Coordinates of N, CA and C in Angstrom, one line a residue:
M27 N -19.0 17.8 -43.6 CA -18.7 17.5 -42.0 C -18.5 18.6 -41.1
R28 N -19.2 18.0 -40.2 CA -19.1 19.3 -39.1 C -18.0 18.7 -38.0
L29 N -16.9 19.5 -38.0 CA -15.7 19.2 -37.2 C -15.6 19.9 -36.0
G30 N -15.3 19.2 -34.8 CA -15.5 19.6 -33.5 C -14.2 19.7 -32.9
G31 N -12.9 19.7 -33.6 CA -11.9 19.5 -33.0 C -10.5 18.9 -33.5
L32 N -9.4 19.0 -33.0 CA -8.4 18.0 -33.7 C -7.4 17.9 -32.6
Q33 N -6.7 16.7 -32.6 CA -5.7 16.3 -31.9 C -4.4 16.1 -32.7
R34 N -3.5 17.1 -32.6 CA -2.3 17.2 -33.9 C -1.8 16.0 -33.9
T35 N -1.3 15.1 -32.8 CA -0.6 14.2 -32.8 C -1.0 13.1 -31.7
T36 N -1.1 11.9 -32.1 CA -1.4 11.0 -31.1 C -0.6 9.6 -31.5
L37 N 0.1 8.8 -30.5 CA 1.0 7.9 -30.9 C 0.2 6.5 -30.5
S38 N -0.8 6.5 -29.9 CA -1.7 5.2 -29.0 C -3.0 5.0 -29.8
D39 N -3.7 6.1 -30.8 CA -4.9 5.8 -31.2 C -5.0 5.1 -32.4
F40 N -3.8 4.8 -33.1 CA -4.0 4.2 -34.4 C -2.7 3.2 -34.5
P41 N -2.9 2.0 -34.3 CA -2.2 0.9 -34.1 C -0.8 1.0 -35.1
G42 N 0.4 1.5 -34.8 CA 1.3 1.2 -35.8 C 1.8 2.7 -36.7
R43 N 0.9 3.6 -36.3 CA 1.0 4.8 -37.3 C 1.2 5.9 -36.2
V44 N 1.7 7.1 -36.6 CA 1.9 8.5 -36.0 C 0.5 9.2 -36.7
A45 N -0.5 9.5 -36.0 CA -1.6 9.8 -36.3 C -2.1 11.3 -35.7
C46 N -2.9 12.0 -36.7 CA -3.7 13.0 -35.8 C -5.2 12.5 -35.8
A47 N -5.8 13.2 -34.8 CA -7.2 12.7 -34.4 C -8.3 13.9 -34.7
V48 N -9.1 13.7 -35.8 CA -9.9 14.8 -36.0 C -11.4 14.4 -35.4
F49 N -12.1 15.1 -34.8 CA -13.4 14.8 -34.2 C -14.8 15.7 -34.5
T50 N -15.4 14.5 -35.1 CA -16.8 15.3 -35.5 C -17.8 15.4 -34.5
A51 N -18.7 16.5 -34.8 CA -19.6 17.0 -33.7 C -20.9 16.3 -34.0
G52 N -21.8 15.9 -32.8 CA -22.8 15.1 -32.9 C -22.7 13.9 -32.3
C53 N -23.7 13.3 -31.6 CA -23.7 11.8 -31.3 C -25.2 11.7 -31.0
N54 N -25.5 10.3 -31.4 CA -27.0 9.9 -31.0 C -27.1 9.2 -29.7
L55 N -26.1 8.9 -29.2 CA -25.9 8.2 -27.8 C -25.7 9.1 -26.6
R56 N -26.2 8.8 -25.3 CA -25.9 9.6 -24.3 C -25.3 8.9 -23.3
C57 N -24.0 8.3 -23.4 CA -23.5 7.5 -22.5 C -22.9 8.4 -21.4
P58 N -23.4 8.0 -20.1 CA -23.2 8.9 -18.9 C -21.4 9.2 -18.6
Y59 N -20.6 8.1 -19.1 CA -19.5 8.2 -18.9 C -18.6 8.9 -20.3
C60 N -19.4 9.7 -21.2 CA -18.7 10.1 -22.3 C -17.7 11.2 -21.9
H61 N -16.4 11.1 -22.5 CA -15.5 12.2 -22.2 C -15.4 13.1 -23.2
N62 N -16.6 13.1 -23.9 CA -16.3 14.3 -24.8 C -17.7 15.0 -25.1
P63 N -18.2 15.3 -23.9 CA -19.6 15.7 -24.1 C -19.9 17.0 -24.9
E64 N -18.9 17.7 -24.8 CA -19.0 19.0 -25.6 C -19.2 18.8 -27.3
L65 N -19.1 17.4 -27.4 CA -19.2 17.2 -28.9 C -20.4 16.6 -29.2
I66 N -21.5 16.2 -28.1 CA -22.7 15.6 -28.5 C -23.6 16.2 -29.2
E67 N -23.9 17.6 -29.0 CA -24.6 18.3 -30.0 C -24.0 18.5 -31.4
A68 N -24.8 18.4 -32.2 CA -24.2 18.6 -33.8 C -24.0 19.9 -34.2
D69 N -24.4 21.0 -33.4 CA -24.0 22.4 -33.6 C -22.9 22.3 -32.6
S70 N -21.8 22.4 -33.1 CA -20.5 22.5 -32.1 C -20.4 23.8 -31.7
K71 N -20.7 24.8 -32.2 CA -20.6 26.1 -31.7 C -21.7 26.2 -30.4
H72 N -22.7 25.8 -30.8 CA -23.8 25.8 -29.5 C -23.1 24.8 -28.3
A73 N -22.5 23.9 -28.6 CA -22.2 22.9 -27.7 C -20.8 23.5 -26.8
G74 N -20.2 24.4 -27.3 CA -19.0 25.1 -26.7 C -17.6 24.6 -27.3
A75 N -17.7 23.5 -28.3 CA -16.6 22.7 -28.9 C -15.9 23.7 -29.9
S76 N -14.5 23.5 -29.9 CA -13.6 24.0 -30.8 C -14.2 23.8 -32.0
T77 N -14.3 24.5 -33.2 CA -14.6 24.4 -34.6 C -13.4 24.5 -35.4
L78 N -13.6 23.8 -36.3 CA -12.7 23.7 -37.6 C -13.1 23.4 -38.8
S79 N -13.0 24.3 -40.0 CA -13.5 24.1 -41.1 C -12.6 22.8 -42.0
A80 N -13.5 22.3 -42.8 CA -12.7 21.2 -43.5 C -11.5 21.8 -44.3
D81 N -11.6 23.0 -44.9 CA -10.4 23.5 -45.3 C -9.0 23.7 -44.6
E82 N -9.4 24.0 -43.3 CA -8.4 24.2 -42.1 C -7.6 22.7 -42.1
F83 N -8.7 21.9 -42.0 CA -8.2 20.6 -41.6 C -7.2 19.9 -42.7
F84 N -7.7 20.1 -43.9 CA -6.8 19.5 -44.9 C -5.4 20.5 -45.1
A85 N -5.6 21.9 -44.9 CA -4.5 22.5 -44.9 C -3.6 21.8 -43.8
L86 N -3.9 21.7 -42.7 CA -2.9 20.9 -41.6 C -2.1 19.8 -42.2
L87 N -3.3 18.8 -43.0 CA -2.7 17.7 -43.4 C -1.7 17.8 -44.3
D88 N -1.7 18.7 -45.3 CA -0.9 19.4 -46.0 C 0.5 19.6 -45.5
D89 N 0.3 20.4 -44.4 CA 1.5 20.8 -43.8 C 2.3 19.9 -43.2
R90 N 1.7 18.6 -42.5 CA 2.4 17.6 -41.7 C 2.2 16.3 -42.5
E91 N 2.4 16.7 -43.8 CA 2.4 15.2 -44.6 C 3.7 14.5 -44.2
A92 N 4.8 15.0 -43.8 CA 6.2 14.3 -43.7 C 6.2 13.9 -42.3
V93 N 5.2 14.1 -41.2 CA 5.0 13.9 -39.9 C 4.3 12.7 -39.8
L94 N 3.0 12.9 -40.3 CA 1.8 11.8 -40.1 C 1.8 10.9 -40.9
D95 N 1.4 9.5 -40.6 CA 1.2 8.5 -41.3 C -0.5 8.3 -41.6
G96 N -1.1 8.6 -40.5 CA -2.5 8.5 -40.5 C -3.5 9.2 -39.8
V97 N -4.8 9.0 -39.9 CA -5.7 9.9 -39.5 C -6.9 9.3 -38.8
V98 N -7.1 9.5 -37.4 CA -8.3 9.0 -36.7 C -9.6 10.1 -36.9
I99 N -10.5 9.1 -37.4 CA -11.7 10.1 -37.5 C -12.7 9.3 -36.3
T100 N -12.9 10.4 -35.5 CA -13.6 10.1 -34.2 C -14.7 11.0 -33.9
G101 N -15.2 11.1 -32.7 CA -16.3 11.9 -32.4 C -16.7 12.0 -30.8
G102 N -17.8 12.2 -30.6 CA -18.9 12.4 -31.4 C -19.4 11.1 -32.2
E103 N -20.4 11.2 -33.4 CA -20.4 9.8 -34.1 C -20.0 10.1 -35.4
P104 N -18.9 9.7 -36.0 CA -18.7 10.2 -37.4 C -19.9 9.9 -38.5
T105 N -20.5 8.4 -38.2 CA -21.4 8.1 -39.3 C -22.7 8.8 -39.5
L106 N -22.8 10.0 -38.5 CA -24.2 10.7 -38.4 C -24.1 11.9 -39.7
H107 N -22.7 11.5 -40.3 CA -22.4 12.8 -41.4 C -22.4 12.0 -42.7
R108 N -23.5 12.5 -43.6 CA -23.7 11.6 -44.7 C -22.6 11.8 -45.5
D109 N -21.8 12.6 -45.6 CA -20.5 12.9 -46.4 C -19.3 12.4 -45.8
L110 N -19.3 11.5 -44.8 CA -18.3 10.6 -44.5 C -17.6 9.9 -45.8
P111 N -18.0 9.4 -46.3 CA -17.4 8.4 -47.3 C -16.6 9.5 -48.3
R112 N -16.9 10.5 -48.5 CA -16.1 11.5 -49.2 C -15.1 11.9 -48.5
F113 N -15.3 12.2 -47.2 CA -14.4 12.7 -46.3 C -13.1 11.8 -46.3
V114 N -13.4 10.4 -46.1 CA -12.3 9.6 -45.9 C -11.9 9.3 -47.2
S115 N -12.3 9.6 -48.1 CA -11.5 9.3 -49.6 C -10.7 10.6 -49.8
R116 N -11.0 11.6 -49.6 CA -10.1 12.8 -49.6 C -8.7 12.6 -48.6
I117 N -8.9 12.1 -47.7 CA -8.0 12.0 -46.7 C -6.9 10.8 -47.1
A118 N -7.7 9.9 -47.8 CA -6.5 8.7 -48.4 C -6.0 9.1 -49.7
D119 N -6.6 9.9 -50.4 CA -6.0 10.6 -51.6 C -4.9 11.2 -51.5
R120 N -4.3 11.7 -50.2 CA -3.6 12.5 -49.8 C -2.5 11.8 -49.3
G121 N -2.5 10.3 -49.4 CA -1.6 9.2 -48.9 C -1.5 8.9 -47.6
F122 N -2.5 9.2 -46.6 CA -2.8 9.0 -45.2 C -3.8 7.8 -45.1
D123 N -3.4 6.9 -44.1 CA -4.0 5.7 -43.6 C -5.2 6.5 -42.9
V124 N -6.2 5.9 -42.8 CA -7.5 6.3 -41.9 C -8.2 5.3 -41.1
K125 N -8.0 5.5 -39.8 CA -9.0 4.6 -39.1 C -10.3 5.3 -38.7
L126 N -11.2 4.7 -38.5 CA -12.5 5.1 -38.3 C -12.9 4.5 -36.8
D127 N -13.4 5.5 -35.9 CA -14.2 5.2 -34.6 C -15.4 5.3 -34.9
T128 N -16.4 4.5 -34.5 CA -17.9 4.5 -34.4 C -18.7 3.6 -33.4
N129 N -19.6 4.2 -33.3 CA -20.5 3.4 -32.3 C -21.7 2.2 -33.0
G130 N -21.2 2.0 -34.4 CA -22.1 1.0 -35.0 C -23.6 1.2 -35.2
T131 N -24.4 2.5 -34.8 CA -25.6 2.4 -34.8 C -26.1 3.0 -36.4
R132 N -25.1 3.3 -37.3 CA -25.6 3.7 -38.5 C -25.1 2.8 -39.4
P133 N -25.5 1.6 -39.8 CA -24.8 0.5 -40.5 C -24.8 1.0 -42.2
A134 N -25.7 1.8 -42.7 CA -25.9 2.1 -43.9 C -24.5 3.0 -44.4
V135 N -24.5 3.8 -43.6 CA -23.2 4.8 -43.9 C -21.8 4.1 -43.5
L136 N -22.0 3.4 -42.6 CA -20.9 2.5 -42.2 C -20.3 1.6 -43.5
R137 N -21.4 1.1 -44.0 CA -21.0 0.0 -45.3 C -20.6 0.9 -46.3
E138 N -21.3 2.3 -46.7 CA -20.9 3.0 -47.9 C -19.4 3.7 -47.6
T139 N -19.2 3.7 -46.2 CA -17.7 4.3 -46.1 C -16.4 3.3 -46.3
L140 N -17.1 2.0 -45.4 CA -16.1 1.0 -45.7 C -15.7 0.4 -47.4
D141 N -16.9 0.6 -48.0 CA -17.0 0.1 -49.5 C -15.9 1.2 -50.3
T142 N -15.6 2.6 -49.8 CA -14.7 3.3 -50.2 C -13.0 2.7 -50.4
G143 N -12.9 1.9 -49.7 CA -11.7 1.4 -49.8 C -10.5 2.2 -49.0
A144 N -11.0 3.2 -48.5 CA -10.3 4.1 -47.9 C -9.9 4.0 -46.5
V145 N -10.6 3.1 -45.6 CA -10.3 2.8 -44.3 C -9.5 1.7 -44.1
E146 N -8.4 1.8 -43.3 CA -7.4 0.6 -43.0 C -7.7 0.1 -41.7
Y147 N -8.7 0.8 -40.7 CA -8.6 0.1 -39.4 C -10.0 0.7 -38.8
V148 N -10.8 -0.2 -38.2 CA -12.4 0.3 -37.8 C -12.1 -0.1 -36.0
A149 N -12.3 0.9 -35.2 CA -12.6 0.5 -34.1 C -14.2 0.8 -33.7
M150 N -15.0 -0.3 -33.3 CA -16.4 0.0 -32.9 C -16.6 -0.3 -31.5
D151 N -17.3 0.8 -30.9 CA -17.5 0.8 -29.4 C -18.8 -0.3 -29.5
L152 N -18.8 -1.1 -28.7 CA -20.0 -1.9 -28.2 C -20.3 -1.4 -26.8
K153 N -21.6 -0.6 -26.7 CA -21.8 0.1 -25.3 C -22.3 -0.6 -24.2
T154 N -23.0 -1.7 -24.7 CA -23.7 -2.8 -24.1 C -24.3 -3.7 -24.8
T155 N -25.4 -4.5 -24.2 CA -25.5 -5.6 -24.9 C -27.0 -4.7 -25.8
P156 N -27.3 -5.5 -27.2 CA -28.0 -5.0 -28.3 C -29.5 -4.5 -27.5
D157 N -29.9 -5.3 -26.7 CA -31.0 -5.0 -26.1 C -31.2 -3.9 -24.9
R158 N -30.0 -3.2 -24.8 CA -29.9 -2.0 -23.6 C -29.6 -0.8 -24.3
Y159 N -29.8 -0.4 -25.4 CA -29.1 0.6 -26.0 C -30.3 1.8 -25.8
D160 N -31.7 1.2 -25.7 CA -32.5 2.1 -25.4 C -32.5 2.9 -24.1
E161 N -31.4 2.5 -23.0 CA -31.2 3.0 -22.0 C -30.0 4.3 -22.3
L162 N -29.5 4.2 -23.3 CA -28.5 5.2 -23.9 C -29.0 6.4 -24.8
G163 N -30.3 6.0 -25.1 CA -31.1 7.0 -25.8 C -31.1 6.7 -27.3
A164 N -31.3 5.5 -27.5 CA -31.4 5.0 -28.9 C -32.0 3.6 -29.1
E165 N -32.9 3.4 -29.8 CA -33.4 2.0 -30.4 C -32.4 1.3 -31.2
A166 N -31.2 1.1 -31.0 CA -30.2 0.8 -32.1 C -29.8 -0.8 -32.0
G167 N -30.4 -1.5 -31.2 CA -29.5 -2.9 -31.1 C -29.6 -3.5 -32.2
D168 N -30.6 -3.7 -33.4 CA -30.4 -4.4 -34.6 C -29.7 -3.6 -35.3
A169 N -29.2 -2.3 -35.5 CA -28.1 -1.7 -36.1 C -27.0 -2.2 -35.8
V170 N -26.7 -2.2 -34.4 CA -25.4 -2.5 -33.9 C -25.2 -3.9 -34.3
E171 N -25.9 -4.8 -34.4 CA -25.7 -6.2 -34.6 C -25.1 -6.2 -36.2
R172 N -26.1 -5.3 -37.0 CA -25.7 -5.3 -38.3 C -24.2 -4.8 -38.8
S173 N -23.8 -3.7 -37.8 CA -22.5 -3.1 -37.9 C -21.4 -4.2 -37.8
V174 N -21.6 -4.7 -36.4 CA -20.8 -6.1 -36.1 C -20.5 -7.0 -37.2
E175 N -21.4 -7.4 -37.9 CA -21.5 -8.3 -39.0 C -20.5 -7.8 -40.4
L176 N -21.1 -6.5 -40.5 CA -20.4 -6.0 -41.6 C -18.9 -5.5 -41.5
I177 N -18.4 -5.2 -40.1 CA -17.1 -4.8 -39.8 C -16.2 -6.5 -40.2
R178 N -17.0 -7.4 -39.1 CA -16.2 -8.8 -39.2 C -16.1 -9.4 -40.7
A179 N -16.9 -9.3 -41.5 CA -17.0 -9.6 -42.9 C -16.0 -8.9 -43.7
S180 N -15.8 -7.7 -43.4 CA -15.1 -6.9 -44.4 C -13.7 -6.8 -44.7
G181 N -12.9 -7.6 -43.9 CA -11.7 -8.0 -44.2 C -10.8 -6.8 -43.8
I182 N -11.2 -5.7 -43.2 CA -10.5 -4.8 -42.6 C -9.9 -5.0 -41.3
D183 N -8.8 -4.7 -40.7 CA -8.3 -4.9 -39.5 C -9.1 -4.1 -38.6
H184 N -9.6 -4.5 -37.4 CA -10.5 -3.9 -36.6 C -10.2 -4.6 -34.9
E185 N -11.3 -4.0 -34.3 CA -11.3 -4.3 -33.0 C -12.7 -3.8 -32.6
F186 N -13.1 -4.6 -31.5 CA -14.5 -3.9 -30.8 C -14.1 -3.7 -29.4
R187 N -14.6 -2.6 -28.8 CA -14.0 -1.9 -27.5 C -15.7 -1.9 -26.6
T188 N -15.4 -1.9 -25.4 CA -16.7 -1.9 -24.2 C -15.9 -1.2 -23.1
T189 N -16.4 -0.1 -22.8 CA -16.1 0.6 -21.6 C -16.9 0.1 -20.2
F190 N -16.1 -0.4 -19.5 CA -16.8 -1.2 -18.5 C -17.3 -0.4 -17.2
D191 N -18.5 0.3 -17.7 CA -19.4 1.1 -16.5 C -20.3 0.1 -16.1
P192 N -20.2 -0.5 -14.8 CA -21.2 -1.3 -14.4 C -22.8 -1.2 -14.6
G193 N -22.8 0.1 -14.4 CA -24.3 0.7 -14.5 C -24.7 0.7 -15.9
V194 N -23.8 0.4 -17.2 CA -24.3 0.4 -18.3 C -24.2 -0.9 -18.7
V195 N -23.1 -1.6 -18.3 CA -23.0 -3.1 -18.8 C -22.5 -3.9 -17.8
A196 N -23.1 -4.8 -17.4 CA -22.8 -5.7 -16.3 C -21.8 -6.8 -16.6
P197 N -21.2 -7.4 -15.5 CA -20.2 -8.3 -15.8 C -20.6 -9.4 -16.7
R198 N -21.5 -10.1 -16.5 CA -22.2 -11.3 -17.2 C -22.8 -10.8 -18.6
D199 N -22.9 -9.7 -19.0 CA -23.1 -9.0 -20.1 C -22.0 -9.2 -21.1
F200 N -20.8 -9.5 -20.5 CA -19.7 -9.6 -21.5 C -19.7 -11.1 -22.2
E201 N -20.5 -11.8 -21.6 CA -20.6 -13.4 -22.3 C -21.3 -13.0 -23.7
T202 N -22.4 -12.2 -23.9 CA -23.2 -11.7 -24.9 C -22.2 -11.0 -25.8
L203 N -21.6 -10.2 -25.3 CA -20.8 -9.5 -26.2 C -19.7 -10.4 -26.8
D204 N -19.3 -10.9 -26.0 CA -18.2 -12.0 -26.4 C -18.7 -13.1 -27.8
E205 N -19.7 -13.5 -27.6 CA -20.4 -14.4 -28.6 C -20.7 -13.5 -29.7
L206 N -21.1 -12.1 -29.4 CA -21.5 -11.2 -30.7 C -20.5 -11.1 -31.6
V207 N -19.2 -10.8 -31.1 CA -17.8 -10.6 -31.8 C -17.4 -11.8 -32.5
G208 N -17.5 -12.7 -31.7 CA -16.9 -14.2 -32.2 C -15.3 -14.0 -32.4
D209 N -14.4 -14.3 -33.1 CA -13.2 -14.5 -32.9 C -12.7 -13.1 -33.1
S210 N -12.9 -12.1 -33.2 CA -12.5 -10.8 -33.2 C -12.3 -10.2 -32.0
L211 N -11.3 -9.2 -31.9 CA -10.7 -8.8 -30.3 C -11.8 -7.8 -30.0
L212 N -11.9 -8.1 -28.4 CA -12.9 -7.4 -27.6 C -12.1 -6.9 -26.8
V213 N -11.7 -5.4 -26.7 CA -11.1 -4.8 -25.6 C -12.0 -4.2 -24.7
V214 N -11.7 -4.3 -23.5 CA -12.6 -3.8 -22.1 C -11.6 -2.7 -21.7
Q215 N -12.3 -1.4 -21.7 CA -11.7 -0.6 -21.4 C -12.4 0.3 -19.9
S216 N -11.3 0.7 -19.2 CA -11.7 1.0 -18.0 C -12.4 2.1 -18.0
V217 N -13.5 2.8 -16.9 CA -14.4 4.0 -17.1 C -13.4 5.2 -16.6
G218 N -13.6 6.4 -17.2 CA -12.9 7.6 -16.6 C -14.4 8.3 -15.8
T219 N -14.0 9.1 -14.8 CA -15.0 9.5 -14.0 C -14.6 11.0 -14.1
E220 N -13.9 11.6 -14.6 CA -13.7 13.0 -14.4 C -14.1 13.8 -15.8
D221 N -14.5 15.0 -16.1 CA -15.1 15.4 -17.0 C -15.9 14.6 -18.1
V222 N -16.9 14.1 -17.4 CA -17.8 13.1 -18.2 C -19.2 13.7 -18.1
L223 N -19.9 13.3 -18.9 CA -21.4 13.9 -19.4 C -22.3 13.6 -18.0
C224 N -22.4 12.7 -17.3 CA -23.1 12.4 -16.1 C -22.3 11.9 -14.9
P225 N -21.5 12.7 -14.3 CA -20.5 12.2 -13.3 C -21.1 11.4 -12.2
D226 N -22.4 11.7 -12.1 CA -23.0 11.2 -10.8 C -23.8 9.6 -10.8
R227 N -23.6 9.5 -12.3 CA -24.1 8.3 -12.8 C -23.0 7.0 -13.1
V228 N -22.0 7.6 -13.2 CA -21.0 6.8 -13.6 C -20.6 5.8 -12.3
R229 N -20.2 4.7 -12.6 CA -19.8 3.7 -11.9 C -18.4 3.4 -12.2
E230 N -17.2 3.0 -11.4 CA -15.9 2.7 -11.4 C -16.0 1.4 -12.0
T231 N -15.1 1.2 -13.1 CA -14.7 -0.2 -13.4 C -14.1 -1.2 -12.3
P232 N -14.3 -2.5 -12.3 CA -13.7 -3.4 -11.0 C -12.3 -3.3 -11.1
V233 N -11.7 -3.4 -9.9 CA -10.0 -3.2 -10.0 C -9.5 -4.4 -11.0
D234 N -10.1 -5.5 -11.3 CA -9.5 -6.4 -11.9 C -10.8 -6.8 -12.8
P235 N -10.9 -6.1 -13.9 CA -12.1 -6.4 -14.8 C -12.4 -7.8 -15.5
L236 N -11.4 -8.2 -15.7 CA -11.0 -9.5 -16.5 C -11.8 -10.6 -15.6
A237 N -11.2 -10.6 -14.2 CA -11.6 -11.5 -13.1 C -13.0 -11.1 -12.8
A238 N -13.8 -10.2 -12.8 CA -14.9 -9.7 -12.7 C -15.8 -10.3 -13.4
I239 N -15.5 -10.2 -14.8 CA -16.2 -10.8 -15.8 C -16.0 -12.3 -15.9
G240 N -15.1 -13.1 -15.7 CA -14.8 -14.2 -15.4 C -15.9 -15.2 -14.2
D241 N -15.7 -14.3 -13.2 CA -16.4 -14.9 -12.1 C -18.0 -14.8 -12.7
A242 N -18.6 -13.9 -13.1 CA -19.8 -13.7 -13.6 C -20.3 -14.6 -14.5
V243 N -19.5 -15.1 -15.4 CA -19.7 -15.9 -16.7 C -19.4 -17.3 -16.3
G244 N -18.7 -17.6 -15.3 CA -18.1 -18.9 -14.9 C -17.0 -19.6 -15.6
E245 N -16.3 -18.6 -16.8 CA -15.2 -19.0 -17.0 C -14.4 -17.8 -17.7
P246 N -13.1 -18.1 -18.0 CA -12.3 -17.0 -18.6 C -12.9 -16.7 -20.1
L247 N -12.9 -15.5 -20.7 CA -13.1 -15.3 -22.1 C -12.1 -14.9 -22.7
P248 N -11.3 -15.8 -23.4 CA -10.0 -15.6 -24.0 C -9.4 -14.6 -25.2
E249 N -11.0 -14.3 -25.6 CA -10.7 -13.2 -26.7 C -10.8 -11.7 -26.3
I250 N -10.9 -11.5 -24.8 CA -11.3 -10.5 -24.1 C -9.9 -9.7 -23.8
E251 N -9.6 -8.5 -23.9 CA -8.3 -8.1 -23.4 C -8.7 -6.8 -22.4
H252 N -7.9 -6.6 -21.4 CA -8.2 -5.3 -20.8 C -7.2 -4.0 -21.2
R253 N -7.8 -2.9 -21.6 CA -6.8 -1.8 -21.6 C -7.3 -0.4 -20.8
E254 N -6.3 0.1 -20.3 CA -6.7 1.2 -19.3 C -7.4 2.4 -20.1

């Protein structure tokens, strides 16, 4: 694993757990609102991100086992790393719950990782409708749909999340996303505009995002909730 940084404690990223968050380096998408642009390049040293060896990470877990309940693996995009399944198993073997954040563009690695039985929670980012992923630098629509199906069928606690940048996902697109996730939770997140990859391209989330979505599709979508 190529690790790009660590948040020693988070109370908000893993429901019900006191966790740390470890960031993997490298991402195959180029979302204009990306708030970790230093992690996009796989070579974290080249990208200017903090580097962290696996040995240092596991030593920290050993030191904080009395404090932490879980570990959030985020990025970047963790599934770009073929050794992700072994990495999550090593964490779980130490007694920590694991939450995985993913963009869903690598369903084969995602399946292998979930099949370890070491992941307790998955949060998948749906950036936009499957037919628009080329706008973010990847022909990944089919892969995203497979990942959604895989997560929904896994029996693992999960959520889907969409950052509401109207330049990337239009209000009416949420009807398609809502149909895609079925009865799973879809969280609408407000976009950040500072310290992002392409600040000149980011468009702010509507003041009342759920109302904007409801107006566009003609009805409220009850499975969607807003999170700042």
